[in-house]
Amino acid sequence: MVDRLWFGEERPFQAARDAFRHVETELERWDTELEAERSALARSILGIVPGDVVTSDSRGKLLRLSVTKVTLYSSGSGVSFMVSGIRFRKDGTLGKLQEPSNLSFTDEKQTQ
């Protein structure tokens, strides 16, 4: 309201809000696309796709997961792969709990 009273039809505050909404929408789209690219890269490197069953050691116990998501995160010192999935119960049936499993690799040049 004040925007219209002070500036008439120009409405710079409304234009700024609209531009901000547009930028937010674009950032969300880019974030979604980057996540899809990270996931595709992680799947191609590890050879794991959603639906695969993977096992790992978690706190000294065997962990079996039905994979639902694979992604990677990188930093200057290394890369981490995150494999998330639904945990199998002790009796071998698929449970309801989601569990992540991480694989981290560091750059030896950075750690020396």
PDB file as gemmi writes it, atoms N, CA and C in Angstrom:
CRYST1    1.000    1.000    1.000  90.00  90.00  90.00 P 1                      
ATOM      1  N   MET A   1       0.818  -1.188   0.000  1.00  0.00           N  
ATOM      2  CA  MET A   1       0.000   0.000   0.000  1.00  0.00           C  
ATOM      3  C   MET A   1       0.867   1.260   0.000  1.00  0.00           C  
ATOM      4  N   VAL A   2       1.844   1.284   0.942  1.00  0.00           N  
ATOM      5  CA  VAL A   2       2.747   2.431   1.022  1.00  0.00           C  
ATOM      6  C   VAL A   2       3.547   2.540  -0.271  1.00  0.00           C  
ATOM      7  N   ASP A   3       3.892   1.418  -0.831  1.00  0.00           N  
ATOM      8  CA  ASP A   3       4.637   1.368  -2.092  1.00  0.00           C  
ATOM      9  C   ASP A   3       3.882   2.140  -3.175  1.00  0.00           C  
ATOM     10  N   ARG A   4       2.615   1.912  -3.274  1.00  0.00           N  
ATOM     11  CA  ARG A   4       1.798   2.561  -4.294  1.00  0.00           C  
ATOM     12  C   ARG A   4       1.606   4.054  -3.995  1.00  0.00           C  
ATOM     13  N   LEU A   5       1.419   4.399  -2.709  1.00  0.00           N  
ATOM     14  CA  LEU A   5       1.211   5.804  -2.337  1.00  0.00           C  
ATOM     15  C   LEU A   5       2.456   6.645  -2.601  1.00  0.00           C  
ATOM     16  N   TRP A   6       3.625   6.133  -2.249  1.00  0.00           N  
ATOM     17  CA  TRP A   6       4.855   6.903  -2.398  1.00  0.00           C  
ATOM     18  C   TRP A   6       5.372   6.944  -3.825  1.00  0.00           C  
ATOM     19  N   PHE A   7       5.266   5.800  -4.504  1.00  0.00           N  
ATOM     20  CA  PHE A   7       5.918   5.699  -5.808  1.00  0.00           C  
ATOM     21  C   PHE A   7       4.960   5.579  -6.988  1.00  0.00           C  
ATOM     22  N   GLY A   8       3.680   5.564  -6.746  1.00  0.00           N  
ATOM     23  CA  GLY A   8       2.728   5.469  -7.839  1.00  0.00           C  
ATOM     24  C   GLY A   8       2.778   4.100  -8.505  1.00  0.00           C  
ATOM     25  N   GLU A   9       2.741   4.097  -9.804  1.00  0.00           N  
ATOM     26  CA  GLU A   9       2.700   2.834 -10.552  1.00  0.00           C  
ATOM     27  C   GLU A   9       4.052   2.127 -10.643  1.00  0.00           C  
ATOM     28  N   GLU A  10       5.145   2.796 -10.286  1.00  0.00           N  
ATOM     29  CA  GLU A  10       6.464   2.162 -10.366  1.00  0.00           C  
ATOM     30  C   GLU A  10       6.565   0.966  -9.425  1.00  0.00           C  
ATOM     31  N   ARG A  11       6.126   1.118  -8.188  1.00  0.00           N  
ATOM     32  CA  ARG A  11       6.096   0.060  -7.171  1.00  0.00           C  
ATOM     33  C   ARG A  11       7.421  -0.697  -7.062  1.00  0.00           C  
ATOM     34  N   PRO A  12       8.507  -0.032  -6.706  1.00  0.00           N  
ATOM     35  CA  PRO A  12       9.814  -0.693  -6.653  1.00  0.00           C  
ATOM     36  C   PRO A  12       9.898  -1.800  -5.594  1.00  0.00           C  
ATOM     37  N   PHE A  13       9.189  -1.643  -4.477  1.00  0.00           N  
ATOM     38  CA  PHE A  13       9.240  -2.692  -3.453  1.00  0.00           C  
ATOM     39  C   PHE A  13       8.563  -3.969  -3.938  1.00  0.00           C  
ATOM     40  N   GLN A  14       7.439  -3.815  -4.631  1.00  0.00           N  
ATOM     41  CA  GLN A  14       6.754  -4.984  -5.190  1.00  0.00           C  
ATOM     42  C   GLN A  14       7.631  -5.641  -6.246  1.00  0.00           C  
ATOM     43  N   ALA A  15       8.279  -4.832  -7.076  1.00  0.00           N  
ATOM     44  CA  ALA A  15       9.183  -5.374  -8.092  1.00  0.00           C  
ATOM     45  C   ALA A  15      10.344  -6.121  -7.444  1.00  0.00           C  
ATOM     46  N   ALA A  16      10.863  -5.589  -6.342  1.00  0.00           N  
ATOM     47  CA  ALA A  16      11.954  -6.256  -5.625  1.00  0.00           C  
ATOM     48  C   ALA A  16      11.486  -7.579  -5.022  1.00  0.00           C  
ATOM     49  N   ARG A  17      10.278  -7.602  -4.453  1.00  0.00           N  
ATOM     50  CA  ARG A  17       9.732  -8.857  -3.899  1.00  0.00           C  
ATOM     51  C   ARG A  17       9.531  -9.890  -4.989  1.00  0.00           C  
ATOM     52  N   ASP A  18       9.020  -9.457  -6.133  1.00  0.00           N  
ATOM     53  CA  ASP A  18       8.827 -10.385  -7.256  1.00  0.00           C  
ATOM     54  C   ASP A  18      10.156 -10.933  -7.747  1.00  0.00           C  
ATOM     55  N   ALA A  19      11.155 -10.057  -7.850  1.00  0.00           N  
ATOM     56  CA  ALA A  19      12.481 -10.496  -8.288  1.00  0.00           C  
ATOM     57  C   ALA A  19      13.075 -11.479  -7.289  1.00  0.00           C  
ATOM     58  N   PHE A  20      12.895 -11.216  -5.997  1.00  0.00           N  
ATOM     59  CA  PHE A  20      13.409 -12.115  -4.967  1.00  0.00           C  
ATOM     60  C   PHE A  20      12.736 -13.483  -5.050  1.00  0.00           C  
ATOM     61  N   ARG A  21      11.422 -13.507  -5.267  1.00  0.00           N  
ATOM     62  CA  ARG A  21      10.708 -14.785  -5.422  1.00  0.00           C  
ATOM     63  C   ARG A  21      11.241 -15.553  -6.620  1.00  0.00           C  
ATOM     64  N   HIS A  22      11.516 -14.836  -7.706  1.00  0.00           N  
ATOM     65  CA  HIS A  22      12.055 -15.474  -8.910  1.00  0.00           C  
ATOM     66  C   HIS A  22      13.439 -16.071  -8.624  1.00  0.00           C  
ATOM     67  N   VAL A  23      14.284 -15.332  -7.921  1.00  0.00           N  
ATOM     68  CA  VAL A  23      15.620 -15.826  -7.576  1.00  0.00           C  
ATOM     69  C   VAL A  23      15.507 -17.058  -6.668  1.00  0.00           C  
ATOM     70  N   GLU A  24      14.621 -17.020  -5.691  1.00  0.00           N  
ATOM     71  CA  GLU A  24      14.414 -18.179  -4.819  1.00  0.00           C  
ATOM     72  C   GLU A  24      13.993 -19.407  -5.616  1.00  0.00           C  
ATOM     73  N   THR A  25      13.078 -19.240  -6.549  1.00  0.00           N  
ATOM     74  CA  THR A  25      12.613 -20.342  -7.386  1.00  0.00           C  
ATOM     75  C   THR A  25      13.760 -20.920  -8.213  1.00  0.00           C  
ATOM     76  N   GLU A  26      14.568 -20.032  -8.789  1.00  0.00           N  
ATOM     77  CA  GLU A  26      15.712 -20.487  -9.587  1.00  0.00           C  
ATOM     78  C   GLU A  26      16.731 -21.235  -8.730  1.00  0.00           C  
ATOM     79  N   LEU A  27      16.998 -20.736  -7.528  1.00  0.00           N  
ATOM     80  CA  LEU A  27      17.937 -21.408  -6.635  1.00  0.00           C  
ATOM     81  C   LEU A  27      17.444 -22.797  -6.241  1.00  0.00           C  
ATOM     82  N   GLU A  28      16.166 -22.921  -5.965  1.00  0.00           N  
ATOM     83  CA  GLU A  28      15.598 -24.229  -5.641  1.00  0.00           C  
ATOM     84  C   GLU A  28      15.729 -25.188  -6.818  1.00  0.00           C  
ATOM     85  N   ARG A  29      15.498 -24.679  -8.037  1.00  0.00           N  
ATOM     86  CA  ARG A  29      15.629 -25.520  -9.232  1.00  0.00           C  
ATOM     87  C   ARG A  29      17.076 -25.960  -9.422  1.00  0.00           C  
ATOM     88  N   TRP A  30      18.012 -25.025  -9.240  1.00  0.00           N  
ATOM     89  CA  TRP A  30      19.436 -25.368  -9.372  1.00  0.00           C  
ATOM     90  C   TRP A  30      19.849 -26.388  -8.320  1.00  0.00           C  
ATOM     91  N   ASP A  31      19.361 -26.221  -7.086  1.00  0.00           N  
ATOM     92  CA  ASP A  31      19.681 -27.158  -6.021  1.00  0.00           C  
ATOM     93  C   ASP A  31      19.181 -28.552  -6.364  1.00  0.00           C  
ATOM     94  N   THR A  32      17.981 -28.636  -6.907  1.00  0.00           N  
ATOM     95  CA  THR A  32      17.419 -29.925  -7.315  1.00  0.00           C  
ATOM     96  C   THR A  32      18.248 -30.551  -8.431  1.00  0.00           C  
ATOM     97  N   GLU A  33      18.653 -29.737  -9.403  1.00  0.00           N  
ATOM     98  CA  GLU A  33      19.465 -30.253 -10.506  1.00  0.00           C  
ATOM     99  C   GLU A  33      20.844 -30.696 -10.032  1.00  0.00           C  
ATOM    100  N   LEU A  34      21.462 -29.932  -9.133  1.00  0.00           N  
ATOM    101  CA  LEU A  34      22.769 -30.324  -8.599  1.00  0.00           C  
ATOM    102  C   LEU A  34      22.678 -31.624  -7.813  1.00  0.00           C  
ATOM    103  N   GLU A  35      21.639 -31.780  -7.026  1.00  0.00           N  
ATOM    104  CA  GLU A  35      21.453 -33.017  -6.267  1.00  0.00           C  
ATOM    105  C   GLU A  35      21.298 -34.205  -7.213  1.00  0.00           C  
ATOM    106  N   ALA A  36      20.548 -34.021  -8.285  1.00  0.00           N  
ATOM    107  CA  ALA A  36      20.379 -35.102  -9.268  1.00  0.00           C  
ATOM    108  C   ALA A  36      21.711 -35.447  -9.925  1.00  0.00           C  
ATOM    109  N   GLU A  37      22.519 -34.443 -10.240  1.00  0.00           N  
ATOM    110  CA  GLU A  37      23.848 -34.683 -10.835  1.00  0.00           C  
ATOM    111  C   GLU A  37      24.773 -35.394  -9.855  1.00  0.00           C  
ATOM    112  N   ARG A  38      24.771 -34.965  -8.578  1.00  0.00           N  
ATOM    113  CA  ARG A  38      25.602 -35.633  -7.564  1.00  0.00           C  
ATOM    114  C   ARG A  38      25.182 -37.083  -7.397  1.00  0.00           C  
ATOM    115  N   SER A  39      23.890 -37.319  -7.401  1.00  0.00           N  
ATOM    116  CA  SER A  39      23.377 -38.670  -7.255  1.00  0.00           C  
ATOM    117  C   SER A  39      23.771 -39.543  -8.445  1.00  0.00           C  
ATOM    118  N   ALA A  40      23.636 -39.007  -9.644  1.00  0.00           N  
ATOM    119  CA  ALA A  40      24.008 -39.774 -10.847  1.00  0.00           C  
ATOM    120  C   ALA A  40      25.500 -40.089 -10.847  1.00  0.00           C  
ATOM    121  N   LEU A  41      26.330 -39.135 -10.453  1.00  0.00           N  
ATOM    122  CA  LEU A  41      27.773 -39.354 -10.401  1.00  0.00           C  
ATOM    123  C   LEU A  41      28.118 -40.410  -9.359  1.00  0.00           C  
ATOM    124  N   ALA A  42      27.512 -40.324  -8.182  1.00  0.00           N  
ATOM    125  CA  ALA A  42      27.767 -41.316  -7.127  1.00  0.00           C  
ATOM    126  C   ALA A  42      27.330 -42.707  -7.567  1.00  0.00           C  
ATOM    127  N   ARG A  43      26.176 -42.806  -8.215  1.00  0.00           N  
ATOM    128  CA  ARG A  43      25.703 -44.112  -8.696  1.00  0.00           C  
ATOM    129  C   ARG A  43      26.663 -44.691  -9.720  1.00  0.00           C  
ATOM    130  N   SER A  44      27.174 -43.855 -10.626  1.00  0.00           N  
ATOM    131  CA  SER A  44      28.082 -44.366 -11.658  1.00  0.00           C  
ATOM    132  C   SER A  44      29.433 -44.776 -11.067  1.00  0.00           C  
ATOM    133  N   ILE A  45      29.918 -44.059 -10.065  1.00  0.00           N  
ATOM    134  CA  ILE A  45      31.202 -44.399  -9.446  1.00  0.00           C  
ATOM    135  C   ILE A  45      31.083 -45.669  -8.602  1.00  0.00           C  
ATOM    136  N   LEU A  46      30.059 -45.736  -7.756  1.00  0.00           N  
ATOM    137  CA  LEU A  46      29.901 -46.871  -6.851  1.00  0.00           C  
ATOM    138  C   LEU A  46      29.220 -48.064  -7.501  1.00  0.00           C  
ATOM    139  N   GLY A  47      28.469 -47.840  -8.555  1.00  0.00           N  
ATOM    140  CA  GLY A  47      27.727 -48.930  -9.181  1.00  0.00           C  
ATOM    141  C   GLY A  47      26.538 -49.381  -8.352  1.00  0.00           C  
ATOM    142  N   ILE A  48      26.018 -48.480  -7.548  1.00  0.00           N  
ATOM    143  CA  ILE A  48      24.875 -48.774  -6.678  1.00  0.00           C  
ATOM    144  C   ILE A  48      23.693 -47.945  -7.155  1.00  0.00           C  
ATOM    145  N   VAL A  49      22.538 -48.581  -7.302  1.00  0.00           N  
ATOM    146  CA  VAL A  49      21.326 -47.870  -7.702  1.00  0.00           C  
ATOM    147  C   VAL A  49      20.227 -48.149  -6.673  1.00  0.00           C  
ATOM    148  N   PRO A  50      19.232 -47.265  -6.587  1.00  0.00           N  
ATOM    149  CA  PRO A  50      18.114 -47.536  -5.683  1.00  0.00           C  
ATOM    150  C   PRO A  50      17.505 -48.912  -5.962  1.00  0.00           C  
ATOM    151  N   GLY A  51      17.241 -49.638  -4.880  1.00  0.00           N  
ATOM    152  CA  GLY A  51      16.714 -50.995  -4.986  1.00  0.00           C  
ATOM    153  C   GLY A  51      17.776 -52.052  -4.709  1.00  0.00           C  
ATOM    154  N   ASP A  52      19.060 -51.709  -4.875  1.00  0.00           N  
ATOM    155  CA  ASP A  52      20.134 -52.647  -4.552  1.00  0.00           C  
ATOM    156  C   ASP A  52      20.174 -52.883  -3.050  1.00  0.00           C  
ATOM    157  N   VAL A  53      20.708 -54.022  -2.657  1.00  0.00           N  
ATOM    158  CA  VAL A  53      20.919 -54.329  -1.246  1.00  0.00           C  
ATOM    159  C   VAL A  53      22.419 -54.228  -0.977  1.00  0.00           C  
ATOM    160  N   VAL A  54      22.785 -53.410  -0.018  1.00  0.00           N  
ATOM    161  CA  VAL A  54      24.186 -53.246   0.354  1.00  0.00           C  
ATOM    162  C   VAL A  54      24.366 -53.608   1.818  1.00  0.00           C  
ATOM    163  N   THR A  55      25.570 -54.026   2.149  1.00  0.00           N  
ATOM    164  CA  THR A  55      25.897 -54.330   3.539  1.00  0.00           C  
ATOM    165  C   THR A  55      27.105 -53.510   3.960  1.00  0.00           C  
ATOM    166  N   SER A  56      27.131 -53.178   5.229  1.00  0.00           N  
ATOM    167  CA  SER A  56      28.283 -52.478   5.790  1.00  0.00           C  
ATOM    168  C   SER A  56      28.361 -52.782   7.272  1.00  0.00           C  
ATOM    169  N   ASP A  57      29.451 -52.346   7.874  1.00  0.00           N  
ATOM    170  CA  ASP A  57      29.650 -52.520   9.301  1.00  0.00           C  
ATOM    171  C   ASP A  57      29.210 -51.242   9.996  1.00  0.00           C  
ATOM    172  N   SER A  58      28.265 -51.355  10.923  1.00  0.00           N  
ATOM    173  CA  SER A  58      27.778 -50.192  11.660  1.00  0.00           C  
ATOM    174  C   SER A  58      27.872 -50.486  13.151  1.00  0.00           C  
ATOM    175  N   ARG A  59      28.809 -49.809  13.817  1.00  0.00           N  
ATOM    176  CA  ARG A  59      29.021 -49.989  15.262  1.00  0.00           C  
ATOM    177  C   ARG A  59      29.293 -51.451  15.616  1.00  0.00           C  
ATOM    178  N   GLY A  60      30.078 -52.106  14.778  1.00  0.00           N  
ATOM    179  CA  GLY A  60      30.453 -53.490  15.044  1.00  0.00           C  
ATOM    180  C   GLY A  60      29.418 -54.527  14.636  1.00  0.00           C  
ATOM    181  N   LYS A  61      28.317 -54.094  14.037  1.00  0.00           N  
ATOM    182  CA  LYS A  61      27.271 -55.035  13.619  1.00  0.00           C  
ATOM    183  C   LYS A  61      27.048 -54.916  12.117  1.00  0.00           C  
ATOM    184  N   LEU A  62      26.590 -55.996  11.531  1.00  0.00           N  
ATOM    185  CA  LEU A  62      26.288 -56.015  10.105  1.00  0.00           C  
ATOM    186  C   LEU A  62      25.017 -55.202   9.837  1.00  0.00           C  
ATOM    187  N   LEU A  63      25.102 -54.314   8.865  1.00  0.00           N  
ATOM    188  CA  LEU A  63      23.969 -53.477   8.490  1.00  0.00           C  
ATOM    189  C   LEU A  63      23.619 -53.791   7.043  1.00  0.00           C  
ATOM    190  N   ARG A  64      22.375 -54.203   6.807  1.00  0.00           N  
ATOM    191  CA  ARG A  64      21.880 -54.450   5.442  1.00  0.00           C  
ATOM    192  C   ARG A  64      20.844 -53.404   5.115  1.00  0.00           C  
ATOM    193  N   LEU A  65      21.017 -52.766   3.946  1.00  0.00           N  
ATOM    194  CA  LEU A  65      20.101 -51.721   3.506  1.00  0.00           C  
ATOM    195  C   LEU A  65      19.568 -52.015   2.119  1.00  0.00           C  
ATOM    196  N   SER A  66      18.303 -51.690   1.904  1.00  0.00           N  
ATOM    197  CA  SER A  66      17.738 -51.627   0.562  1.00  0.00           C  
ATOM    198  C   SER A  66      17.870 -50.165   0.148  1.00  0.00           C  
ATOM    199  N   VAL A  67      18.743 -49.891  -0.802  1.00  0.00           N  
ATOM    200  CA  VAL A  67      19.131 -48.525  -1.147  1.00  0.00           C  
ATOM    201  C   VAL A  67      17.947 -47.725  -1.688  1.00  0.00           C  
ATOM    202  N   THR A  68      17.791 -46.504  -1.145  1.00  0.00           N  
ATOM    203  CA  THR A  68      16.778 -45.566  -1.647  1.00  0.00           C  
ATOM    204  C   THR A  68      17.416 -44.325  -2.251  1.00  0.00           C  
ATOM    205  N   LYS A  69      18.645 -43.982  -1.812  1.00  0.00           N  
ATOM    206  CA  LYS A  69      19.295 -42.761  -2.278  1.00  0.00           C  
ATOM    207  C   LYS A  69      20.807 -42.919  -2.204  1.00  0.00           C  
ATOM    208  N   VAL A  70      21.495 -42.428  -3.238  1.00  0.00           N  
ATOM    209  CA  VAL A  70      22.955 -42.417  -3.274  1.00  0.00           C  
ATOM    210  C   VAL A  70      23.379 -41.022  -3.704  1.00  0.00           C  
ATOM    211  N   THR A  71      24.287 -40.412  -2.951  1.00  0.00           N  
ATOM    212  CA  THR A  71      24.774 -39.092  -3.324  1.00  0.00           C  
ATOM    213  C   THR A  71      26.205 -38.932  -2.853  1.00  0.00           C  
ATOM    214  N   LEU A  72      26.832 -37.833  -3.274  1.00  0.00           N  
ATOM    215  CA  LEU A  72      28.200 -37.563  -2.839  1.00  0.00           C  
ATOM    216  C   LEU A  72      28.348 -36.105  -2.475  1.00  0.00           C  
ATOM    217  N   TYR A  73      29.306 -35.864  -1.602  1.00  0.00           N  
ATOM    218  CA  TYR A  73      29.654 -34.517  -1.168  1.00  0.00           C  
ATOM    219  C   TYR A  73      31.166 -34.409  -1.252  1.00  0.00           C  
ATOM    220  N   SER A  74      31.651 -33.310  -1.794  1.00  0.00           N  
ATOM    221  CA  SER A  74      33.097 -33.144  -1.911  1.00  0.00           C  
ATOM    222  C   SER A  74      33.543 -31.876  -1.205  1.00  0.00           C  
ATOM    223  N   SER A  75      34.799 -31.911  -0.798  1.00  0.00           N  
ATOM    224  CA  SER A  75      35.426 -30.740  -0.189  1.00  0.00           C  
ATOM    225  C   SER A  75      36.847 -30.681  -0.720  1.00  0.00           C  
ATOM    226  N   GLY A  76      37.604 -29.728  -0.261  1.00  0.00           N  
ATOM    227  CA  GLY A  76      38.978 -29.601  -0.710  1.00  0.00           C  
ATOM    228  C   GLY A  76      39.864 -30.753  -0.275  1.00  0.00           C  
ATOM    229  N   SER A  77      39.463 -31.458   0.769  1.00  0.00           N  
ATOM    230  CA  SER A  77      40.308 -32.528   1.304  1.00  0.00           C  
ATOM    231  C   SER A  77      39.828 -33.935   0.971  1.00  0.00           C  
ATOM    232  N   GLY A  78      38.699 -34.084   0.300  1.00  0.00           N  
ATOM    233  CA  GLY A  78      38.244 -35.424  -0.031  1.00  0.00           C  
ATOM    234  C   GLY A  78      36.807 -35.459  -0.517  1.00  0.00           C  
ATOM    235  N   VAL A  79      36.277 -36.670  -0.553  1.00  0.00           N  
ATOM    236  CA  VAL A  79      34.908 -36.878  -1.020  1.00  0.00           C  
ATOM    237  C   VAL A  79      34.230 -37.901  -0.109  1.00  0.00           C  
ATOM    238  N   SER A  80      32.943 -37.694   0.128  1.00  0.00           N  
ATOM    239  CA  SER A  80      32.147 -38.624   0.925  1.00  0.00           C  
ATOM    240  C   SER A  80      30.951 -39.073   0.113  1.00  0.00           C  
ATOM    241  N   PHE A  81      30.716 -40.364   0.112  1.00  0.00           N  
ATOM    242  CA  PHE A  81      29.544 -40.938  -0.532  1.00  0.00           C  
ATOM    243  C   PHE A  81      28.550 -41.291   0.564  1.00  0.00           C  
ATOM    244  N   MET A  82      27.298 -40.936   0.366  1.00  0.00           N  
ATOM    245  CA  MET A  82      26.267 -41.296   1.324  1.00  0.00           C  
ATOM    246  C   MET A  82      25.264 -42.218   0.640  1.00  0.00           C  
ATOM    247  N   VAL A  83      25.116 -43.385   1.232  1.00  0.00           N  
ATOM    248  CA  VAL A  83      24.150 -44.364   0.749  1.00  0.00           C  
ATOM    249  C   VAL A  83      23.079 -44.478   1.822  1.00  0.00           C  
ATOM    250  N   SER A  84      21.848 -44.140   1.472  1.00  0.00           N  
ATOM    251  CA  SER A  84      20.744 -44.221   2.424  1.00  0.00           C  
ATOM    252  C   SER A  84      19.784 -45.303   1.958  1.00  0.00           C  
ATOM    253  N   GLY A  85      19.142 -45.921   2.930  1.00  0.00           N  
ATOM    254  CA  GLY A  85      18.186 -46.942   2.564  1.00  0.00           C  
ATOM    255  C   GLY A  85      17.383 -47.432   3.745  1.00  0.00           C  
ATOM    256  N   ILE A  86      16.494 -48.348   3.454  1.00  0.00           N  
ATOM    257  CA  ILE A  86      15.643 -48.948   4.479  1.00  0.00           C  
ATOM    258  C   ILE A  86      16.382 -50.150   5.061  1.00  0.00           C  
ATOM    259  N   ARG A  87      16.459 -50.164   6.367  1.00  0.00           N  
ATOM    260  CA  ARG A  87      17.205 -51.201   7.083  1.00  0.00           C  
ATOM    261  C   ARG A  87      16.426 -52.515   7.122  1.00  0.00           C  
ATOM    262  N   PHE A  88      17.151 -53.621   6.965  1.00  0.00           N  
ATOM    263  CA  PHE A  88      16.544 -54.937   7.114  1.00  0.00           C  
ATOM    264  C   PHE A  88      16.509 -55.304   8.595  1.00  0.00           C  
ATOM    265  N   ARG A  89      15.472 -56.022   8.989  1.00  0.00           N  
ATOM    266  CA  ARG A  89      15.353 -56.494  10.364  1.00  0.00           C  
ATOM    267  C   ARG A  89      16.259 -57.706  10.570  1.00  0.00           C  
ATOM    268  N   LYS A  90      16.396 -58.110  11.823  1.00  0.00           N  
ATOM    269  CA  LYS A  90      17.226 -59.277  12.149  1.00  0.00           C  
ATOM    270  C   LYS A  90      16.711 -60.546  11.490  1.00  0.00           C  
ATOM    271  N   ASP A  91      15.386 -60.637  11.291  1.00  0.00           N  
ATOM    272  CA  ASP A  91      14.814 -61.839  10.675  1.00  0.00           C  
ATOM    273  C   ASP A  91      14.927 -61.831   9.151  1.00  0.00           C  
ATOM    274  N   GLY A  92      15.537 -60.762   8.579  1.00  0.00           N  
ATOM    275  CA  GLY A  92      15.767 -60.709   7.138  1.00  0.00           C  
ATOM    276  C   GLY A  92      14.692 -59.985   6.346  1.00  0.00           C  
ATOM    277  N   THR A  93      13.619 -59.574   7.005  1.00  0.00           N  
ATOM    278  CA  THR A  93      12.574 -58.848   6.293  1.00  0.00           C  
ATOM    279  C   THR A  93      12.901 -57.354   6.275  1.00  0.00           C  
ATOM    280  N   LEU A  94      12.363 -56.679   5.287  1.00  0.00           N  
ATOM    281  CA  LEU A  94      12.597 -55.248   5.153  1.00  0.00           C  
ATOM    282  C   LEU A  94      11.830 -54.497   6.225  1.00  0.00           C  
ATOM    283  N   GLY A  95      12.518 -53.645   6.949  1.00  0.00           N  
ATOM    284  CA  GLY A  95      11.900 -52.892   8.025  1.00  0.00           C  
ATOM    285  C   GLY A  95      11.341 -51.564   7.547  1.00  0.00           C  
ATOM    286  N   LYS A  96      11.231 -50.622   8.491  1.00  0.00           N  
ATOM    287  CA  LYS A  96      10.702 -49.293   8.188  1.00  0.00           C  
ATOM    288  C   LYS A  96      11.729 -48.190   8.428  1.00  0.00           C  
ATOM    289  N   LEU A  97      12.801 -48.497   9.143  1.00  0.00           N  
ATOM    290  CA  LEU A  97      13.772 -47.478   9.523  1.00  0.00           C  
ATOM    291  C   LEU A  97      14.703 -47.111   8.373  1.00  0.00           C  
ATOM    292  N   GLN A  98      14.877 -45.808   8.156  1.00  0.00           N  
ATOM    293  CA  GLN A  98      15.852 -45.305   7.194  1.00  0.00           C  
ATOM    294  C   GLN A  98      17.201 -45.216   7.898  1.00  0.00           C  
ATOM    295  N   GLU A  99      18.252 -45.614   7.218  1.00  0.00           N  
ATOM    296  CA  GLU A  99      19.587 -45.592   7.810  1.00  0.00           C  
ATOM    297  C   GLU A  99      20.590 -45.110   6.772  1.00  0.00           C  
ATOM    298  N   PRO A 100      21.461 -44.166   7.136  1.00  0.00           N  
ATOM    299  CA  PRO A 100      22.513 -43.754   6.199  1.00  0.00           C  
ATOM    300  C   PRO A 100      23.799 -44.543   6.441  1.00  0.00           C  
ATOM    301  N   SER A 101      24.586 -44.671   5.400  1.00  0.00           N  
ATOM    302  CA  SER A 101      25.908 -45.275   5.499  1.00  0.00           C  
ATOM    303  C   SER A 101      26.865 -44.392   4.708  1.00  0.00           C  
ATOM    304  N   ASN A 102      27.999 -44.049   5.302  1.00  0.00           N  
ATOM    305  CA  ASN A 102      28.937 -43.132   4.672  1.00  0.00           C  
ATOM    306  C   ASN A 102      30.234 -43.824   4.290  1.00  0.00           C  
ATOM    307  N   LEU A 103      30.762 -43.447   3.146  1.00  0.00           N  
ATOM    308  CA  LEU A 103      32.092 -43.853   2.709  1.00  0.00           C  
ATOM    309  C   LEU A 103      32.871 -42.573   2.475  1.00  0.00           C  
ATOM    310  N   SER A 104      33.960 -42.381   3.205  1.00  0.00           N  
ATOM    311  CA  SER A 104      34.734 -41.147   3.066  1.00  0.00           C  
ATOM    312  C   SER A 104      36.138 -41.458   2.577  1.00  0.00           C  
ATOM    313  N   PHE A 105      36.606 -40.641   1.651  1.00  0.00           N  
ATOM    314  CA  PHE A 105      37.951 -40.766   1.103  1.00  0.00           C  
ATOM    315  C   PHE A 105      38.621 -39.403   1.199  1.00  0.00           C  
ATOM    316  N   THR A 106      39.829 -39.370   1.754  1.00  0.00           N  
ATOM    317  CA  THR A 106      40.548 -38.112   1.876  1.00  0.00           C  
ATOM    318  C   THR A 106      41.707 -38.079   0.894  1.00  0.00           C  
ATOM    319  N   ASP A 107      42.094 -36.890   0.521  1.00  0.00           N  
ATOM    320  CA  ASP A 107      43.207 -36.673  -0.376  1.00  0.00           C  
ATOM    321  C   ASP A 107      44.492 -36.808   0.432  1.00  0.00           C  
ATOM    322  N   GLU A 108      45.331 -37.781   0.090  1.00  0.00           N  
ATOM    323  CA  GLU A 108      46.551 -38.012   0.847  1.00  0.00           C  
ATOM    324  C   GLU A 108      47.479 -36.805   0.816  1.00  0.00           C  
ATOM    325  N   LYS A 109      47.475 -36.035  -0.253  1.00  0.00           N  
ATOM    326  CA  LYS A 109      48.330 -34.849  -0.350  1.00  0.00           C  
ATOM    327  C   LYS A 109      47.920 -33.804   0.682  1.00  0.00           C  
ATOM    328  N   GLN A 110      46.628 -33.718   0.970  1.00  0.00           N  
ATOM    329  CA  GLN A 110      46.124 -32.727   1.916  1.00  0.00           C  
ATOM    330  C   GLN A 110      46.436 -33.121   3.369  1.00  0.00           C  
ATOM    331  N   THR A 111      46.520 -34.417   3.654  1.00  0.00           N  
ATOM    332  CA  THR A 111      46.703 -34.870   5.031  1.00  0.00           C  
ATOM    333  C   THR A 111      48.162 -34.938   5.442  1.00  0.00           C  
ATOM    334  N   GLN A 112      49.101 -34.835   4.519  1.00  0.00           N  
ATOM    335  CA  GLN A 112      50.513 -34.941   4.878  1.00  0.00           C  
ATOM    336  C   GLN A 112      51.088 -33.635   5.321  1.00  0.00           C  
TER     337      GLN A 112                                                      
END                                                                             
